[in-house]
Coordinates of C-alpha atoms in Angstrom, one line a residue:
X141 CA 83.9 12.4 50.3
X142 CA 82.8 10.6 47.2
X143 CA 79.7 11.0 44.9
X144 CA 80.1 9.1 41.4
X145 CA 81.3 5.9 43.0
X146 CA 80.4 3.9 39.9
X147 CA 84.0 5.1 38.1
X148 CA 85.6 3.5 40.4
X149 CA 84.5 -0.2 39.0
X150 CA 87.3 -0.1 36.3
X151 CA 90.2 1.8 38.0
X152 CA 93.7 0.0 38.6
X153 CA 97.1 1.3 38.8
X154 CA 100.6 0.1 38.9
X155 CA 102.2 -0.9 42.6
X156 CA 105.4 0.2 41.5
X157 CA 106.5 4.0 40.5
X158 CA 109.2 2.8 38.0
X159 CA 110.7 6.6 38.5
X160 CA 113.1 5.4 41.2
X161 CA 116.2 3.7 39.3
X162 CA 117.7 3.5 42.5
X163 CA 115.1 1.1 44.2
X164 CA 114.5 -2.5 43.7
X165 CA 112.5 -2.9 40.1
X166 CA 109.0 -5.2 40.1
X167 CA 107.1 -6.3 37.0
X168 CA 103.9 -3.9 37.5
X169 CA 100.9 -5.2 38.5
X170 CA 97.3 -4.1 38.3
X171 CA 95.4 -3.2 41.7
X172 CA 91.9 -5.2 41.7
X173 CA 89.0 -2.7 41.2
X174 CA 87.8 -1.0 44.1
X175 CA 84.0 -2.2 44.8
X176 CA 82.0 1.0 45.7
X177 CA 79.2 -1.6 46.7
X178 CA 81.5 -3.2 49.2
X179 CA 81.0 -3.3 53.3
X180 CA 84.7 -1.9 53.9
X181 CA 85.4 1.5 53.4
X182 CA 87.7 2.9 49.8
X183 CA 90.4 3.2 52.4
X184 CA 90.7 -0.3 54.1
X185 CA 90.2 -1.7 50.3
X186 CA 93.6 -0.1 49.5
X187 CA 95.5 -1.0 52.8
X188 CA 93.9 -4.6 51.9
X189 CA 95.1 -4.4 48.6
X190 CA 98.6 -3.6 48.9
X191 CA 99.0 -5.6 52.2
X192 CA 97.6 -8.8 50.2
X193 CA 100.6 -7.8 47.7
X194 CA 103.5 -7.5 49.9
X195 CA 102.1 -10.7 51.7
X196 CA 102.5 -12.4 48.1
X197 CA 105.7 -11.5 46.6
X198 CA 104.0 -9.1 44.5
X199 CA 105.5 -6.4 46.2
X200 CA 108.9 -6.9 47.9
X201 CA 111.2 -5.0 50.4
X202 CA 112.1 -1.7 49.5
X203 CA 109.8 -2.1 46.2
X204 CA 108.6 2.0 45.9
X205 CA 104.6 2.6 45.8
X206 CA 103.2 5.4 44.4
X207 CA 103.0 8.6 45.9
X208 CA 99.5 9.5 47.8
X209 CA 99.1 12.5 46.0
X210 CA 99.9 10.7 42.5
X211 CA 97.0 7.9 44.0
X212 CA 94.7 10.6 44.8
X213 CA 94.8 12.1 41.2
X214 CA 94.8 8.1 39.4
X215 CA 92.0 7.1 41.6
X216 CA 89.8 10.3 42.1
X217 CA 89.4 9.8 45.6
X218 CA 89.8 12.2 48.8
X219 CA 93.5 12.8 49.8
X220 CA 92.4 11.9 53.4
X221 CA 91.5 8.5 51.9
X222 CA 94.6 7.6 50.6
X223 CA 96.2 9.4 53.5
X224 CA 94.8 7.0 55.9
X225 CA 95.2 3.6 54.2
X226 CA 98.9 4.6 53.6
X227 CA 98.9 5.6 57.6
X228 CA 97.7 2.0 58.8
X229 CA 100.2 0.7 56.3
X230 CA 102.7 2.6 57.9
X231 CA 101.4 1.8 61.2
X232 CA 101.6 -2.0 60.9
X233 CA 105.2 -1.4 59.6
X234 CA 104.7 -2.6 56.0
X235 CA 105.9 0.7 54.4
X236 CA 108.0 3.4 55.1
X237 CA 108.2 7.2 54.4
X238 CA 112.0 8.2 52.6
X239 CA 110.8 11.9 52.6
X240 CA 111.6 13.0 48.8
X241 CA 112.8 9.6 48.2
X242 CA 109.2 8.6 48.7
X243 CA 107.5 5.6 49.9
X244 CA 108.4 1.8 49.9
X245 CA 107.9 -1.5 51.4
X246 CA 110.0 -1.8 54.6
X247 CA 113.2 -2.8 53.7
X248 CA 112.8 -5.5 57.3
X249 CA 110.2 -7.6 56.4
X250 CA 110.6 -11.0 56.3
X251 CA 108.5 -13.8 55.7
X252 CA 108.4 -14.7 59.0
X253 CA 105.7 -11.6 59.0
X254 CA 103.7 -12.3 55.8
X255 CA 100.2 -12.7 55.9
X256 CA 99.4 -14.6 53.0
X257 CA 96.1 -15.6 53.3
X258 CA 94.9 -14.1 56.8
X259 CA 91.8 -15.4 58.1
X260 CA 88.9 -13.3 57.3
X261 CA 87.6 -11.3 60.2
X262 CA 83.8 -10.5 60.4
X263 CA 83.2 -6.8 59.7
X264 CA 81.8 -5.5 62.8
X265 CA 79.3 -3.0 60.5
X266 CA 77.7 -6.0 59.2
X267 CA 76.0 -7.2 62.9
X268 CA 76.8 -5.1 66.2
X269 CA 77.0 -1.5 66.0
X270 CA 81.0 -0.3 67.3
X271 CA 80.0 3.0 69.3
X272 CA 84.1 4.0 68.6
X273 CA 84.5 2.5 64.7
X274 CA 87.7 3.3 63.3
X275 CA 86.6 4.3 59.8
X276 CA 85.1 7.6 58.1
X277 CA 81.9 6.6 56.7
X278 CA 79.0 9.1 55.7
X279 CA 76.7 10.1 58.8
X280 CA 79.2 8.2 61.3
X281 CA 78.3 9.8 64.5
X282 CA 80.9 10.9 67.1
X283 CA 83.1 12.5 64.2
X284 CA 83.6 16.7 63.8
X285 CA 84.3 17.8 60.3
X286 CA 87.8 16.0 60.1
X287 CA 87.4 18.4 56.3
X288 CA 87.4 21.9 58.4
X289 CA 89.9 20.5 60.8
X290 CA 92.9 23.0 60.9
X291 CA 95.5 21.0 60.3
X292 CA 98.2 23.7 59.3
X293 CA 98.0 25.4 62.4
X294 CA 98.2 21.6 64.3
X295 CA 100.9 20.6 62.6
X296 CA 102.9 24.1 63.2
X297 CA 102.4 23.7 66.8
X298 CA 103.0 20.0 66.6
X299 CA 106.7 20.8 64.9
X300 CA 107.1 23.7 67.2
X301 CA 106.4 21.6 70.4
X302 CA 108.5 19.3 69.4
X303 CA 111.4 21.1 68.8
X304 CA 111.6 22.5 72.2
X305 CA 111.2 19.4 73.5
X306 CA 113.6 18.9 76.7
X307 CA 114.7 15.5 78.5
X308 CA 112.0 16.3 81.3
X309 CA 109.3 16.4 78.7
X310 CA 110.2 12.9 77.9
X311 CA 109.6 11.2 80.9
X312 CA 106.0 9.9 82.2
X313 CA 103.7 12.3 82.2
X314 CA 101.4 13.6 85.4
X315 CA 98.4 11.1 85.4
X316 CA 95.6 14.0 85.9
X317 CA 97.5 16.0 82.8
X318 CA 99.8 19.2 82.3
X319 CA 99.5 22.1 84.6
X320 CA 99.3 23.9 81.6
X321 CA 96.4 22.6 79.8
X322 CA 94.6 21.9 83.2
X323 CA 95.1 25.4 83.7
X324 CA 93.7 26.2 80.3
X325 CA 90.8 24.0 80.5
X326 CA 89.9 25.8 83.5
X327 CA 89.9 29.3 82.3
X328 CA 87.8 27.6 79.1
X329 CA 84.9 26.5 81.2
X330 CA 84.8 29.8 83.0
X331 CA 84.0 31.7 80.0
X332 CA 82.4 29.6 77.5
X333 CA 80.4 27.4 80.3
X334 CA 79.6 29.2 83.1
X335 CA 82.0 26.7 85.7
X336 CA 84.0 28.5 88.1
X337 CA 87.0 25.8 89.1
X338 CA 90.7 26.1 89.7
X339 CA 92.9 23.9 87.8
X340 CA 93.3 21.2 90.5
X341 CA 89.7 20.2 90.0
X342 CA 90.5 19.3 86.4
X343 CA 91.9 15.6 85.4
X344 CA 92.4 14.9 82.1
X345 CA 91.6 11.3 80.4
X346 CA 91.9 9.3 77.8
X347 CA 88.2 9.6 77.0
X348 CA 84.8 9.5 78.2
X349 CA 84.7 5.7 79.4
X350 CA 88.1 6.6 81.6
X351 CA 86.1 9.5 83.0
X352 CA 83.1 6.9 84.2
X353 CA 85.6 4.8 85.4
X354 CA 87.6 7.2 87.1
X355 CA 84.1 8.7 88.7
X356 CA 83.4 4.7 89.6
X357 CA 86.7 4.0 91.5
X358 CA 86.3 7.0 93.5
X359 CA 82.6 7.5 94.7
X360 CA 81.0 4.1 94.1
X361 CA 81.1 0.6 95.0
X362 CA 79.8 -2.7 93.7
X363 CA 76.0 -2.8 94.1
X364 CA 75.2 1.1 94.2
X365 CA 72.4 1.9 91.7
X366 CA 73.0 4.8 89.0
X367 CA 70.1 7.3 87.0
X368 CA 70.9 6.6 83.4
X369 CA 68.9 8.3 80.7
X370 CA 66.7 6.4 78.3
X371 CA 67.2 6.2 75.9
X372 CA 71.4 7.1 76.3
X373 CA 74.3 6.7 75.4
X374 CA 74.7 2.5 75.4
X375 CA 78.5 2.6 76.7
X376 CA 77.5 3.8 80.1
X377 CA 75.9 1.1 81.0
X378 CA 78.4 -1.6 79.7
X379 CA 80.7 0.3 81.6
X380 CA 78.9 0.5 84.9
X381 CA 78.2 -3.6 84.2
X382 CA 82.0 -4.3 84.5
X383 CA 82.2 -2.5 87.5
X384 CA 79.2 -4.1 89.5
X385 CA 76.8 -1.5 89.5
X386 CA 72.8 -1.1 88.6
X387 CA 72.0 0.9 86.1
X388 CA 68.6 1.9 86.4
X389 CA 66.5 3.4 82.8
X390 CA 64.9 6.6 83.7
X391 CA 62.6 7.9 80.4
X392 CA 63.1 11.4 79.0
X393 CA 60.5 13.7 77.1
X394 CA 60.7 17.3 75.8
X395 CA 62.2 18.3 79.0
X396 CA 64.9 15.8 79.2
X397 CA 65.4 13.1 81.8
X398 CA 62.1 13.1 84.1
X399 CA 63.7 13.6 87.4
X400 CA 60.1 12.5 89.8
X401 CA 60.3 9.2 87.4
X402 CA 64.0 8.4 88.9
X403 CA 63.4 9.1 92.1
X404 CA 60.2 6.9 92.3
X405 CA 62.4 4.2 90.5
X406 CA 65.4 4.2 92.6
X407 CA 65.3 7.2 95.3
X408 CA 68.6 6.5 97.1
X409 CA 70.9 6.1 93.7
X410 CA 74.1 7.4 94.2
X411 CA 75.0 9.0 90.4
X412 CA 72.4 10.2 88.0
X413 CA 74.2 10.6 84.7
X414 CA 72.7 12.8 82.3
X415 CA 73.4 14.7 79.1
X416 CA 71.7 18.1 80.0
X417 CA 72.7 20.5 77.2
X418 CA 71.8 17.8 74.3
X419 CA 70.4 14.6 75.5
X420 CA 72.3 11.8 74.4
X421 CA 71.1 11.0 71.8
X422 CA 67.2 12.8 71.2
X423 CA 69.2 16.6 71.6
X424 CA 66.5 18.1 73.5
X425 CA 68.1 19.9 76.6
X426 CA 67.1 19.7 80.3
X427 CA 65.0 22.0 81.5
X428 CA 65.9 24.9 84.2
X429 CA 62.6 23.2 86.6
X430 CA 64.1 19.7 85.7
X431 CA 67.9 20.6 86.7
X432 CA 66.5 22.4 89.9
X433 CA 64.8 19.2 91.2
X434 CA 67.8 17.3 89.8
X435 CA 70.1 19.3 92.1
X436 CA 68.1 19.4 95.4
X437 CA 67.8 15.5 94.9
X438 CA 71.4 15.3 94.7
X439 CA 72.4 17.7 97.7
X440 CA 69.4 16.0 100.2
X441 CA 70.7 12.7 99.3
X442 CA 74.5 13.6 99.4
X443 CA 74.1 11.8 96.1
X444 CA 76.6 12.8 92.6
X445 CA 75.7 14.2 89.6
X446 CA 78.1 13.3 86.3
X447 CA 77.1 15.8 83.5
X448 CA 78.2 14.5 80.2
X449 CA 78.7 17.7 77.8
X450 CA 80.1 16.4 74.8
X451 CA 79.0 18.6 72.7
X452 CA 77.6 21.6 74.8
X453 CA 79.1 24.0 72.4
X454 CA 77.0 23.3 68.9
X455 CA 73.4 25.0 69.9
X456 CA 72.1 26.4 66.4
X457 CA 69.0 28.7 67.3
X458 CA 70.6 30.9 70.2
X459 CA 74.0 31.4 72.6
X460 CA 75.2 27.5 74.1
X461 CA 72.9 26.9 77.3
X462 CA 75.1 27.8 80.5
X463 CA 76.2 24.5 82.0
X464 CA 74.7 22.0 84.6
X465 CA 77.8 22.7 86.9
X466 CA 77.4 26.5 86.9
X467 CA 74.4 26.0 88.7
X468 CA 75.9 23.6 91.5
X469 CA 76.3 25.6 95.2
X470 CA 76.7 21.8 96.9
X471 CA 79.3 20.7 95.2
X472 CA 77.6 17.4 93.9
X473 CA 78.0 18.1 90.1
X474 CA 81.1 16.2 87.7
X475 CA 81.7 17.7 84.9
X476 CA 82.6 15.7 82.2
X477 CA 84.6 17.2 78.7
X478 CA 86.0 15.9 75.9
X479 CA 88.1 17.6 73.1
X480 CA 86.9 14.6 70.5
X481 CA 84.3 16.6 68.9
X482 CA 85.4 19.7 69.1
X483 CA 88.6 18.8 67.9
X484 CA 88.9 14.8 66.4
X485 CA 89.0 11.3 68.4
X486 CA 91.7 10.4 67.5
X487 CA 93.9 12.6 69.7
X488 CA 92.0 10.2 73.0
X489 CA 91.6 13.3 75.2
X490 CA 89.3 14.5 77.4
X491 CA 88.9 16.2 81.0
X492 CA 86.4 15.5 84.4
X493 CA 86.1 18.5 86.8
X494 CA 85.4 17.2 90.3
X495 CA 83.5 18.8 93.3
X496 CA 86.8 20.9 95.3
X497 CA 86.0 18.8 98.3
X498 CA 86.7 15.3 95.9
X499 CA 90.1 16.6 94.5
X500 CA 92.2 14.9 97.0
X501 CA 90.1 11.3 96.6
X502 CA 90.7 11.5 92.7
X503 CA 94.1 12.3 93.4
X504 CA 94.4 9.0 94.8
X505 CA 92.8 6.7 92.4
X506 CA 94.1 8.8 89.9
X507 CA 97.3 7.7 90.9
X508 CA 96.6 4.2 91.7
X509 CA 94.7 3.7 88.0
X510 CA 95.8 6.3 85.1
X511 CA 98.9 6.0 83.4
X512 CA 98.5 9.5 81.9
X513 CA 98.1 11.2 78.3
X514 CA 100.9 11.9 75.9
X515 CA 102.7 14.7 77.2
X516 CA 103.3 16.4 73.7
X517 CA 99.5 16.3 72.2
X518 CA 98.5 17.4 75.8
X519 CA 101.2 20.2 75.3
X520 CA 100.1 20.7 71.3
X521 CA 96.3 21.2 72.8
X522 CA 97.4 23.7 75.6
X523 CA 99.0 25.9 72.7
X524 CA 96.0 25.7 70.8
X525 CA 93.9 26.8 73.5
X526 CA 95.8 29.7 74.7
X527 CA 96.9 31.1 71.2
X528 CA 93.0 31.8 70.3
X529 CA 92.5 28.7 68.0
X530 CA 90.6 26.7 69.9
X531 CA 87.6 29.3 70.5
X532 CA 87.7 30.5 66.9
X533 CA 87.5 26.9 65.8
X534 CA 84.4 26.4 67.7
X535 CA 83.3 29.7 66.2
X536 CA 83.9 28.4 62.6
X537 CA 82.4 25.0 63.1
X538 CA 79.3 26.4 64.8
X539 CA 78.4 28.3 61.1
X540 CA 79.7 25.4 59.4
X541 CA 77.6 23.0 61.6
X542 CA 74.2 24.7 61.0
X543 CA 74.8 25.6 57.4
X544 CA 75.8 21.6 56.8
X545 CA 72.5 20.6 59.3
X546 CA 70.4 22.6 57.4
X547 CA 71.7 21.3 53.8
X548 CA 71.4 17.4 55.0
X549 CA 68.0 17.7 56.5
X550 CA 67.0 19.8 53.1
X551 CA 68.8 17.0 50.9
X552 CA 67.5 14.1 52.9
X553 CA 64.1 15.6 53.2
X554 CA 63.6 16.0 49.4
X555 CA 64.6 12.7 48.9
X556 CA 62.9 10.4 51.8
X557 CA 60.2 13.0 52.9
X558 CA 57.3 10.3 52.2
X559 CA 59.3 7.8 54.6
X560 CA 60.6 9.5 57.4
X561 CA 60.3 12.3 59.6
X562 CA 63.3 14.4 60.2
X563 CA 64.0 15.9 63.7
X564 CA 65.4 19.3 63.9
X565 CA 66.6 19.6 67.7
X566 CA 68.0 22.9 68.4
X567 CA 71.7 21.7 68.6
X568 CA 74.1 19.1 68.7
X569 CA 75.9 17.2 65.9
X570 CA 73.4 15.1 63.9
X571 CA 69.6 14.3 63.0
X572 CA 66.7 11.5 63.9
X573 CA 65.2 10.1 61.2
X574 CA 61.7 9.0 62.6
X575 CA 60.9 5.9 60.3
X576 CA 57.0 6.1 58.8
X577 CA 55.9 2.8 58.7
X578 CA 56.3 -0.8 60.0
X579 CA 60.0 -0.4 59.5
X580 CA 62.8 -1.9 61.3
X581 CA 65.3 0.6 61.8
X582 CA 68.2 -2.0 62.5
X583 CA 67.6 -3.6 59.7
X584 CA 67.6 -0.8 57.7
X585 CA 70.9 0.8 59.7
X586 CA 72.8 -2.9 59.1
X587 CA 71.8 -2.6 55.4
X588 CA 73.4 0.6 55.2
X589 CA 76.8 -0.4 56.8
X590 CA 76.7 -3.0 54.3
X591 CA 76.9 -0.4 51.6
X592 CA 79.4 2.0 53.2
X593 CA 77.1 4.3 54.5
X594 CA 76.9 4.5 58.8
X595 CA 73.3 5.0 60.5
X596 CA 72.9 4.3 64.4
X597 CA 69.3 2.4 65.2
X598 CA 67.6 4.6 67.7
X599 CA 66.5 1.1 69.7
X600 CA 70.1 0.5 70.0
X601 CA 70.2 3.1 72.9
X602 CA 66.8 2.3 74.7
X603 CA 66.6 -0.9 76.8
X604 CA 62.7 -1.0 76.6
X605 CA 61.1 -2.6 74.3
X606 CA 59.0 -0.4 72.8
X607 CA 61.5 2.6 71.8
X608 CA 60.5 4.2 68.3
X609 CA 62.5 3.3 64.8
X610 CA 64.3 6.0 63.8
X611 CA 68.0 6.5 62.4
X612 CA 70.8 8.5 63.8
X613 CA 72.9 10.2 60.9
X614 CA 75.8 12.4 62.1
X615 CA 75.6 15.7 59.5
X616 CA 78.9 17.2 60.0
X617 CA 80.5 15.7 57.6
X618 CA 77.8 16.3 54.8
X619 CA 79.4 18.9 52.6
X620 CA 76.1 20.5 50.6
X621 CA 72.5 19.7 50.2
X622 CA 73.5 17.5 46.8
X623 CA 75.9 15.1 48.5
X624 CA 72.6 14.5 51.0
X625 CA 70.5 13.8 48.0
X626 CA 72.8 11.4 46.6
X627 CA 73.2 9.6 50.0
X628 CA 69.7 10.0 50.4
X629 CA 68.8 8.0 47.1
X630 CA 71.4 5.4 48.4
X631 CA 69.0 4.8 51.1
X632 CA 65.5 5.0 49.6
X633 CA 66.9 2.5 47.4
X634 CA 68.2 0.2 51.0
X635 CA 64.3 0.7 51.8

């Protein structure tokens, strides 16, 4: 991640590495200075920038570009930058790797393919707020440290899973996951949460709006009402809208979603869907009286319970509360995973555990609906879990977590201390930023998209209209106390 953006004004570089006699040679041309004030990201400028040139002429088929490394050095950015506008390049089938030969334009493109002047598309970060944006911004919420990732021991097991690939690992795979990794998942949860399931109760998905879709299908129908936290996560509700069902806001205070409130509100709901190890997105957890009453509500009304841990694992002041589900003797309680913060988003996997009783209905839709994860990251993740690495991961990025939480609330406090108020929840992964004043804190979370940095408006997630201003800045991608100041200086100048 960057912190002297202001060199960048004046860099170019050549598109062609004239080292390779053998390829295709192209008069050199300069690369338009990246623009560290600019909405897009550094890496979408360069994927822009060398898309715009083979769309021209100015780089042709099986023209070489330079390496990312050499790119990294010239332009003083993050490998992972480069590394990722060279992947959507890839990607969209404009270059292509030659190993030692290196990298060039696609030897097949024709101009039946160029782009020459696309139409501009509207940068989602300038108006609505994408709760799954596809860049790697400062604060973004919903991303781990993609820095502390282990990405040498993925890609062993990657290669080594691949390898042993066999025709039968090639065909679809089971729609509610590996035996394996279900198996896996299972023993997980029995250690680390408290859940006691066998590994038919797990089906793994493509994510958390799958698993509310999946839950949906099976146990509701069009017109049932569902308990939503507010403020919560703003997905869930679009979700349930598709699918013809009421949400119904239920408020939350130190204790977490206020369980006498719901029932007064809507006493014969089917689902409540809460967050009780970090409310989504305040962090407070739900209280032992609070889970009680939301338990015997759910087993007098024959009623479901979906408990979303996403992040259950990152509590900073004492051991990772046991889970919702460990406490459930009806069987009314889902239990809803997902490896994209504990691992990274990008590999779409997650996992619901379902009541024993509901195994054969899921089953069924499952069937009917899914289409199933890729066999060999499902098979990569199982390897990962039962070699070790997936616990001592979580053991690292818990340290790294509340050192990196304590140094952004330190930098940011320094810095804005006269113009906010900074939250310090006992765990998950990022902070509220209570706004002081008359301020507007979609206005100022807009204003920050505009300049590269990502902030979530705390009225986004609350559909009443008097919610409180505050910002939402994911921290675990804040490498020291300095990089907050800077990015905290960025902002009191946005103010």
């Amino acid at each position: 991640m960057e912190t002297n953006p202001n060199r960048y004004g004046i860099v170019g570089f050549s598109f062609i590495e004239r080292s390779d006699r053998a390829m295709p040679a192209a008069n050199p041309r300069k690369l338009p200075p990246l623009d560290p004030k600019a909405a897009a990201p550094f890496y979408r400028q360069i994927y822009d920038r060398f898309r715009d040139a083979i769309a021209t002429g100015m780089l042709k088929p099986g023209d070489r570009i330079p390496s990312a490394r050499a790119l990294t050095k010239e332009l003083g950015l993050a490998r992972g930058t480069i590394d990722t506008a060279y992947s959507l390049l890839a990607a969209e089938g404009y270059v292509e790797a030659r190993g030692q030969a290196g990298t060039i334009v696609s030897p097949d493109l024709t101009p039946r393919i160029s782009i020459a002047n696309p139409t501009p598309r509207a940068d989602p970060r300038m108006d609505a707020v994408s709760f799954r944006p596809d860049s790697i911004l400062p604060f973004q919420m919903g991303l781990p440290a993609l820095d502390a990732f282990p990405r040498k021991i993925w890609a062993r097991l990657g290669a080594r899973s691949a390898r042993a690939m066999q025709p039968s690992d090639m065909i679809h795979p089971p729609v509610s996951g590996l035996p394996p990794l279900r198996a896996e998942i299972a023993r997980y949860l029995q250690v680390s949460r408290g859940i006691n399931c066998s590994p038919s109760q797990v089906f793994v998905t493509s994510g958390y709006r799958q698993t509310v879709e999946l839950v949906g299908h099976a146990l509701l129908k069009a017109g049932d009402r569902v308990w939503l936290e507010d403020p919560g996560y703003p997905p869930t509700q679009e979700i349930l809208e598709y699918m013809h069902i009421e949400g119904v806001s239920v408020p939350v205070d130190a204790e977490g979603m206020v369980v006498s409130d719901a029932i007064r509100l809507a006493p014969r709901a089917r689902v409540a869907v809460v967050t009780p190890a970090h409310q989504s997105p305040l962090c407070m957890s739900l209280s032992l009286p609070r889970r009680l009453a939301l338990l015997d509500w759910a087993a007098r009304n024959k009623a479901w319970i979906i408990e979303d841990d996403y992040d259950g694992e990152y509590r900073y002041v004492s051991r990772p509360l046991p889970a919702l589900k460990s406490l459930d003797r009806d069987g009314r309680v889902l239990y809803a995973g997902t490896f994209s913060k504990v691992l990274f988003p990008g590999m779409r996997l997650a996992y619901l555990v379902v009541p024993e009783a509901q195994v054969e209905r899921f089953e069924e839709v499952t069937e009917s609906l899914s289409t199933g994860s890729p066999g060999l990251t499902q098979t990569i993740v199982t390897s990962f879990i039962a070699e070790g690495h997936f616990a001592r991961h979580i053991q690292r990025m818990r340290r790294l977590y509340a050192e990196r939480r304590a140094a952004t609330a330190a930098g940011l406090e320094s810095v804005l201390g006269k113009n906010v108020r900074i939250d310090l929840q006992p765990g998950g992964m990022h902070l509220i930023l209570r706004l002081r004043g008359n301020r507007s804190d979609r206005r100022l979370a807009a204003s920050m998209r505009e300049q590269g940095l990502y902030a979530e408006a705390l009225t986004d997630w609350t559909r009443r209209n008097d919610g409180a201003s505050a910002l939402l800045l994911n921290f675990t991608n804040i490498a020291s106390r300095r990089m907050a100041e800077n990015f905290g200086r960025r902002i009191l100048g946005l103010m």
